[in-house]
mmCIF file of C-alpha atoms in Angstrom:
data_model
loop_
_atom_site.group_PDB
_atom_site.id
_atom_site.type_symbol
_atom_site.label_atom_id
_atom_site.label_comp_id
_atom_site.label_asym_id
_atom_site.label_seq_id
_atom_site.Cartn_x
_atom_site.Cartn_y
_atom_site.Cartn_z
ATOM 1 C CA UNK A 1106 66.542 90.743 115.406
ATOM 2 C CA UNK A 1107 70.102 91.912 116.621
ATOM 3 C CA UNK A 1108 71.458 90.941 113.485
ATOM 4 C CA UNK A 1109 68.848 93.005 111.606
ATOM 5 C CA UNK A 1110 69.174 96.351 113.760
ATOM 6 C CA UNK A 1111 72.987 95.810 113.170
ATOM 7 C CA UNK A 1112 72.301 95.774 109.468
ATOM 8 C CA UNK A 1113 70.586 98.647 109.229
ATOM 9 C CA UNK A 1114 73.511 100.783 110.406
ATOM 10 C CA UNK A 1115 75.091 99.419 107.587
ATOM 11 C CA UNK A 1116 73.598 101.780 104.983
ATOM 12 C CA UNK A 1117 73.231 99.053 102.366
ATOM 13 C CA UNK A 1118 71.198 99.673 99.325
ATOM 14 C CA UNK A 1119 68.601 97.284 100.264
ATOM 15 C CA UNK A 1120 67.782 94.435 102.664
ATOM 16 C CA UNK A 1121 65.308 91.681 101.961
ATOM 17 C CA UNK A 1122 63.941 90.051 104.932
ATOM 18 C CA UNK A 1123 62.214 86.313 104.473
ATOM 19 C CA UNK A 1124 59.804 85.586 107.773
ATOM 20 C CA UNK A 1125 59.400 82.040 106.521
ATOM 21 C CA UNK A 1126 61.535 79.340 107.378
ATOM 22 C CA UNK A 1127 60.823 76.742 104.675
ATOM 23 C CA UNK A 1128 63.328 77.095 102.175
ATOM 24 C CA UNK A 1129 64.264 73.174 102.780
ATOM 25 C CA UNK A 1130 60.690 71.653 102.347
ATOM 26 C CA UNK A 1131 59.892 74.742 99.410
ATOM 27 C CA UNK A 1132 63.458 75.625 97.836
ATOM 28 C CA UNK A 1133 61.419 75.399 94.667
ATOM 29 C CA UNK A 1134 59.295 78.927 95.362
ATOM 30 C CA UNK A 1135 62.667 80.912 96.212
ATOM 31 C CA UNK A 1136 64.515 82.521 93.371
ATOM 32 C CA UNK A 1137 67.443 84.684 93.964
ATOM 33 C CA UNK A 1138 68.275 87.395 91.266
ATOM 34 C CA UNK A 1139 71.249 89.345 91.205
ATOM 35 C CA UNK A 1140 69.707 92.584 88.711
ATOM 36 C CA UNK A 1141 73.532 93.874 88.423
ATOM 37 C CA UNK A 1142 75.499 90.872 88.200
ATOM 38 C CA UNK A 1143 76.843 92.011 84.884
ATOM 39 C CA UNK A 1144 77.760 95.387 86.189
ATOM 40 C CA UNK A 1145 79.556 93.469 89.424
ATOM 41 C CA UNK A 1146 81.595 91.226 86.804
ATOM 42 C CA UNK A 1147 82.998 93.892 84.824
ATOM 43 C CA UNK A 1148 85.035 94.953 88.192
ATOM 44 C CA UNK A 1149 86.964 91.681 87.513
ATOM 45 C CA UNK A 1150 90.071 91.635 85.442
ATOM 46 C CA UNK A 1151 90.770 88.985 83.027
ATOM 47 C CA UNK A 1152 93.190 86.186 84.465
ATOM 48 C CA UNK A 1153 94.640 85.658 80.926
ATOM 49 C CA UNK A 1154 95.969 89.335 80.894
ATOM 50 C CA UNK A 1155 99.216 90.517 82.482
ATOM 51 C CA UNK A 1156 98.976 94.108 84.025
ATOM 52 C CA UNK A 1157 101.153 97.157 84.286
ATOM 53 C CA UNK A 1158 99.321 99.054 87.415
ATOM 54 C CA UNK A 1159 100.134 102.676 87.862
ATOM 55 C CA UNK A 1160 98.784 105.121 89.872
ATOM 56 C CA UNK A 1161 98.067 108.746 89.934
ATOM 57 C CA UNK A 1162 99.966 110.482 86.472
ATOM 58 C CA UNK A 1163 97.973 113.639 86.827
ATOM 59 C CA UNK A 1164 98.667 114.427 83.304
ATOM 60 C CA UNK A 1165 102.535 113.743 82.937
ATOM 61 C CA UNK A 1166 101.616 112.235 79.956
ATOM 62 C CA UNK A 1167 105.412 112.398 78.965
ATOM 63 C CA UNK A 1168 106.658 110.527 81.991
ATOM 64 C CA UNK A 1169 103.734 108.199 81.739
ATOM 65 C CA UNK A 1170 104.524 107.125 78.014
ATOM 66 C CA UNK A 1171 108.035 106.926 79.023
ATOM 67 C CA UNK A 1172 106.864 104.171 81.591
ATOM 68 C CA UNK A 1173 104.834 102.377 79.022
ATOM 69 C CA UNK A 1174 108.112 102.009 76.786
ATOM 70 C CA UNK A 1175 110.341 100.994 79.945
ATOM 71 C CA UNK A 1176 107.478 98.261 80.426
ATOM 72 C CA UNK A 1177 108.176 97.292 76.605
ATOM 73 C CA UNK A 1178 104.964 98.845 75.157
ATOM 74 C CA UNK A 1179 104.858 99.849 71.535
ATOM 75 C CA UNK A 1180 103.755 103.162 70.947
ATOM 76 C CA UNK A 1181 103.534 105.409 67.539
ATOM 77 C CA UNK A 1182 102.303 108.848 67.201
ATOM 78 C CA UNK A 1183 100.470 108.829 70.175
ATOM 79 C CA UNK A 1184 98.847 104.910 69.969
ATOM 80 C CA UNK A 1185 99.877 101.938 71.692
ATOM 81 C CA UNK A 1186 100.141 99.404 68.689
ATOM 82 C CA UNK A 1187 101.064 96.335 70.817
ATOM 83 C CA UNK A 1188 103.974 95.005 73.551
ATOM 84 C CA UNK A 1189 107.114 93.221 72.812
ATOM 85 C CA UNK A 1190 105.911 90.242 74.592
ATOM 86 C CA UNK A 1191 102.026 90.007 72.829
ATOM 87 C CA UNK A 1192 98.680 91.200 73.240
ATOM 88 C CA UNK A 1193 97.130 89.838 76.867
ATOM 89 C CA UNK A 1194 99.544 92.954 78.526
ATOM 90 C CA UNK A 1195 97.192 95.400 79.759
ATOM 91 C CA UNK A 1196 97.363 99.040 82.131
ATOM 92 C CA UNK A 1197 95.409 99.400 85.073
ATOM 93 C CA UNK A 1198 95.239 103.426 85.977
ATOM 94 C CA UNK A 1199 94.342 103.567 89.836
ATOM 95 C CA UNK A 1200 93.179 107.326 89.372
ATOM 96 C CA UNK A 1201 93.389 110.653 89.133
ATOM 97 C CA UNK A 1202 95.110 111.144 85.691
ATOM 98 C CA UNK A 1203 93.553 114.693 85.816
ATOM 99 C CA UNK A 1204 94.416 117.788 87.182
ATOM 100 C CA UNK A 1205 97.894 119.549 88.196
ATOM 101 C CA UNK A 1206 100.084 118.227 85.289
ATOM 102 C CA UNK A 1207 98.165 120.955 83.102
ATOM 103 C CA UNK A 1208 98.291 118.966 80.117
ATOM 104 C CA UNK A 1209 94.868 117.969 80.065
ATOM 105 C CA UNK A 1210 94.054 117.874 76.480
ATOM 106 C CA UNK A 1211 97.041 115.563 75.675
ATOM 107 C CA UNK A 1212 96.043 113.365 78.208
ATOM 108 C CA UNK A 1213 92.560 113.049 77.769
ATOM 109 C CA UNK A 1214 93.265 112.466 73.952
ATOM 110 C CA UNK A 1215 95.563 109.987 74.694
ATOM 111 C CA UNK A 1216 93.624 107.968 77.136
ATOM 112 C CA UNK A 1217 90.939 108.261 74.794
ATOM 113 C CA UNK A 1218 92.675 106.563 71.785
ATOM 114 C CA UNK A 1219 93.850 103.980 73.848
ATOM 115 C CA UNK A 1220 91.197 103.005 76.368
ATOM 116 C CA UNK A 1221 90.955 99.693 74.902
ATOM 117 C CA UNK A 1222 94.530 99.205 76.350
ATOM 118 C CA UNK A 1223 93.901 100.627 79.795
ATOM 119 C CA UNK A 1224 91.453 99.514 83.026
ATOM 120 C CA UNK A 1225 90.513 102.868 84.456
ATOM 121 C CA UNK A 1226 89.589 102.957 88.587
ATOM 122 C CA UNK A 1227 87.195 105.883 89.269
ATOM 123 C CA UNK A 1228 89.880 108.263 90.749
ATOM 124 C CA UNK A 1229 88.702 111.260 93.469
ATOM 125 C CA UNK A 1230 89.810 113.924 90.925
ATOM 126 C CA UNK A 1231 87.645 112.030 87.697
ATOM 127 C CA UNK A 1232 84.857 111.893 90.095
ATOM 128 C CA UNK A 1233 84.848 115.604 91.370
ATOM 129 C CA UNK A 1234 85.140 116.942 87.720
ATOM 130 C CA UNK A 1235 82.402 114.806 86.743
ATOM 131 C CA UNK A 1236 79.925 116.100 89.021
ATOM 132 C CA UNK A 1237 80.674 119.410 88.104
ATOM 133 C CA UNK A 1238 80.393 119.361 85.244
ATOM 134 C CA UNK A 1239 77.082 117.258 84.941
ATOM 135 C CA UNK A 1240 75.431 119.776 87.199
ATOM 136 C CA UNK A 1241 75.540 117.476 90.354
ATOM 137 C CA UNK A 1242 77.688 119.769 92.366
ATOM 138 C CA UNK A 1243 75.720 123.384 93.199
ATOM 139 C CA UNK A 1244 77.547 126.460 91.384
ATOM 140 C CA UNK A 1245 77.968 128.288 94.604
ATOM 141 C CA UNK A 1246 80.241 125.288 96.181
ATOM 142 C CA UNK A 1247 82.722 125.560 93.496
ATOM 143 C CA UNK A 1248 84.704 127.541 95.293
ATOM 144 C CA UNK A 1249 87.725 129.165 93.683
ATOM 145 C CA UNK A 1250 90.198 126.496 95.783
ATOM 146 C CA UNK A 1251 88.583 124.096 94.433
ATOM 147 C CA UNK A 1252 89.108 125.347 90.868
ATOM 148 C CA UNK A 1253 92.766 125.833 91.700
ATOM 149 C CA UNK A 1254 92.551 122.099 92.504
ATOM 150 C CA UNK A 1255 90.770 121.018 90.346
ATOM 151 C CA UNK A 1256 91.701 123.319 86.795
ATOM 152 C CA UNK A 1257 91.147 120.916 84.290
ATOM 153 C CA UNK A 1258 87.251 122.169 85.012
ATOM 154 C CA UNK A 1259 87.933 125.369 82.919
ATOM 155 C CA UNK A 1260 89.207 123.236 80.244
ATOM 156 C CA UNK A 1261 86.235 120.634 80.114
ATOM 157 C CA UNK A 1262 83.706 123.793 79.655
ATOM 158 C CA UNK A 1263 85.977 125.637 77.364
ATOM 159 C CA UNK A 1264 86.142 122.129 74.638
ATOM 160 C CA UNK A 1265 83.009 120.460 74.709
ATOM 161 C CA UNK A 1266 84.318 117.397 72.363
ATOM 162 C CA UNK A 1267 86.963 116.964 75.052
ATOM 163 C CA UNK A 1268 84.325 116.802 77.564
ATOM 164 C CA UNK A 1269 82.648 114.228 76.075
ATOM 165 C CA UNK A 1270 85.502 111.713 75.658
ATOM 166 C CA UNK A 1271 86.480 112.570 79.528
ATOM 167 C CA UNK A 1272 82.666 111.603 80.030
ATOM 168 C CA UNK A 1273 82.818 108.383 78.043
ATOM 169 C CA UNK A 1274 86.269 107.628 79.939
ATOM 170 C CA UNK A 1275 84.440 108.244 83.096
ATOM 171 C CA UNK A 1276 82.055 105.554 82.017
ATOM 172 C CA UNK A 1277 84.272 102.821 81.773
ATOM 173 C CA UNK A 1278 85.531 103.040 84.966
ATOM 174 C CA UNK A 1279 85.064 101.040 87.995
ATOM 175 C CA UNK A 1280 85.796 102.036 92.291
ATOM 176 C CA UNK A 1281 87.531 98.874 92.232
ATOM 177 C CA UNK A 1282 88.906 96.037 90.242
ATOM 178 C CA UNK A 1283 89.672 92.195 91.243
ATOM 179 C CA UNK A 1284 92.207 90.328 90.076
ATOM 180 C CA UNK A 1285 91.476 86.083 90.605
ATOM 181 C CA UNK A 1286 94.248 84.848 90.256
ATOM 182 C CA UNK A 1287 94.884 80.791 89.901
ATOM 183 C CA UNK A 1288 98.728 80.739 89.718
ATOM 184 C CA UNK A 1289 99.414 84.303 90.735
ATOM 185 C CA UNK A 1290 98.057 86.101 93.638
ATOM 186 C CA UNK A 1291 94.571 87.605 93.596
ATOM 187 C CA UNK A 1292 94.525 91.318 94.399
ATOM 188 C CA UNK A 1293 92.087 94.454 94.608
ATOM 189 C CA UNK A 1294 92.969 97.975 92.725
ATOM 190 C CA UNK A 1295 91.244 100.684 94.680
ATOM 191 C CA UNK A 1296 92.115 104.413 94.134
ATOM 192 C CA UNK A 1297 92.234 105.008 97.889
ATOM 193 C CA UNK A 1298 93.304 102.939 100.973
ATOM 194 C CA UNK A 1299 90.208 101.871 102.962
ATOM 195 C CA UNK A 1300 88.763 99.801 105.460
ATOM 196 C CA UNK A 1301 88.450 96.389 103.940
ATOM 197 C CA UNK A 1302 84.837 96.077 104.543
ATOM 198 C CA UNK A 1303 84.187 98.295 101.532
ATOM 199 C CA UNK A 1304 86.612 97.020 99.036
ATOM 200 C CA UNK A 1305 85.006 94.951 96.232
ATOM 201 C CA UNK A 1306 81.082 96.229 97.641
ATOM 202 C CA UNK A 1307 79.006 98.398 95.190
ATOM 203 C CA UNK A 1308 76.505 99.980 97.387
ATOM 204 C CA UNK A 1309 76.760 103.691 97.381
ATOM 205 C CA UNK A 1310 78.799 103.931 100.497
ATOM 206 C CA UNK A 1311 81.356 101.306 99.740
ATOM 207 C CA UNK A 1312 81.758 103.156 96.081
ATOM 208 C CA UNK A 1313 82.614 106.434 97.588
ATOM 209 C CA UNK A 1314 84.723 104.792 100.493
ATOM 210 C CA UNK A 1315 87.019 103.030 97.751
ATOM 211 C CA UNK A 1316 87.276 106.423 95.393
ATOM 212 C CA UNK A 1317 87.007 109.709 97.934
ATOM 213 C CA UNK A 1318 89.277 110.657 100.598
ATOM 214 C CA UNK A 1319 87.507 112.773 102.897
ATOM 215 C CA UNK A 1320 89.404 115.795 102.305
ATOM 216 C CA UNK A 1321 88.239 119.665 102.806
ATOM 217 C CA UNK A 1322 90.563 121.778 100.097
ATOM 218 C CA UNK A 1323 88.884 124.969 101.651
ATOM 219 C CA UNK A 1324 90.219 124.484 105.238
ATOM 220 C CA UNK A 1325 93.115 126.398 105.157
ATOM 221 C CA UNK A 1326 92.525 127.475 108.774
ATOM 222 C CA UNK A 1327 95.369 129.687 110.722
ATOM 223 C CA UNK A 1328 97.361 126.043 110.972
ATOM 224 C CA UNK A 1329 98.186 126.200 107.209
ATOM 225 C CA UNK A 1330 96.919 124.189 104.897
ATOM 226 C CA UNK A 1331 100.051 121.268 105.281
ATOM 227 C CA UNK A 1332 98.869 121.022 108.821
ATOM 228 C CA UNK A 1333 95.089 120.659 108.294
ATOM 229 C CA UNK A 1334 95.963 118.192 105.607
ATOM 230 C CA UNK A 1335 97.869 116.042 108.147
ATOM 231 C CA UNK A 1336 95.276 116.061 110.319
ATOM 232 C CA UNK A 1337 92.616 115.057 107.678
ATOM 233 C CA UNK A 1338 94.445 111.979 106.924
ATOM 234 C CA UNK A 1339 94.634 110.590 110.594
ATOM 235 C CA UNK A 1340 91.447 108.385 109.502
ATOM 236 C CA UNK A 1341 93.890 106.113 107.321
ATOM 237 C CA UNK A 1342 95.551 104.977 110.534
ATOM 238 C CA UNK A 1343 91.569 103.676 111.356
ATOM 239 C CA UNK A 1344 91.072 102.569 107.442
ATOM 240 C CA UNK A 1345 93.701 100.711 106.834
#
């Protein structure tokens, strides 16, 4: 029963609770299925691949194509067409390669045409601008900080082709991705640092723990906002 009040407090999509105590003498009648296993797999990154991980560009697409070419990719025009040392060399992007750069156009385009070369993790800023833009986030909280944070906004509702290859982008993402590895080390990409009781979990809490850090962009406050920020970040001493 302590183990079950414990649980609870764990906000977990659901918990199935068996009163019977046969599952020796009547395995038979007991069927365990997983309804998103396929969904949970796709977080895992091929072990035949080699991976190029880099994190938040926030569309320096220049600077990040000059990183792809350091790392011997092949690019022309504006595809990658291969890498010097064959196919199974992939990208990981850990996030956020919107906002701030104010190129987001070019990047989205970019990412777009080569999305079958990239692993995208769900990044805070990817997350925020979908929600606004798919009407889960009320008009009146879209402040005009958070525009100024978040301008590529504007730009989604100004193009709507663009915003439906940043939604399709969105799509393939994942909170997290696992690397198994059998002669290298295993790993986990997150966008965020977090408490490691959330990383590699897909209930709704563990999602948001491994994409969102729990920042307020409006509280400016008479510290400043350089101050506040500091302060909002103590929780990664906890976290991590």
């Amino acid at each position: 029963r302590s183990v079950l009040r414990e649980l609870s407090l764990k906000k977990y999509n659901n918990i199935h609770s068996i009163n019977k105590k046969d599952f020796k003498e009547n395995a038979e009648y007991y069927k365990v299925e997983i309804e998103n296993l396929e969904w949970y797999k796709s977080h895992n990154l091929p072990v035949e691949n080699d991976y190029l991980v880099v994190g938040d560009i926030h569309e320096c697409l220049d600077e990040f194509k000059e990183l792809l070419i350091k790392n011997k990719f092949k690019l022309e025009d504006n595809k990658i067409v291969g890498h010097e040392y064959g196919l199974n060399k992939k990208v990981v992007l850990v996030g956020d390669y919107v906002d701030k750069g104010h190129n987001t156009k070019e990047t989205i385009e970019f990412m777009y045409e080569n999305k079958e070369w990239i692993y995208f993790v769900l990044g805070n800023h990817e997350d925020y601008v979908y929600k606004v833009l798919n009407g889960e986030i009320e008009e009146d909280k879209i402040t005009k900080k958070k525009l100024y944070y978040f301008p590529s906004i504007l730009e989604f509702r100004a193009d709507e082709d663009l915003k439906n290859k940043f939604f399709e982008l969105v799509k393939l993402a994942r909170a997290f991705y696992i690397y198994k590895g059998d002669k290298n080390s295993s790993f986990y990409v997150t966008h965020v640092p977090c408490n490691k009781k959330y990383i590699g979990k897909v209930d709704s809490n563990s999602l948001k723990k491994q994409t969102n850090i729990p920042i307020d962009y409006d509280l400016d406050g008479q510290e400043g906002f350089g101050k506040s920020l500091e302060n909002q970040l103590k929780y990664l001493t906890n976290e991590t």
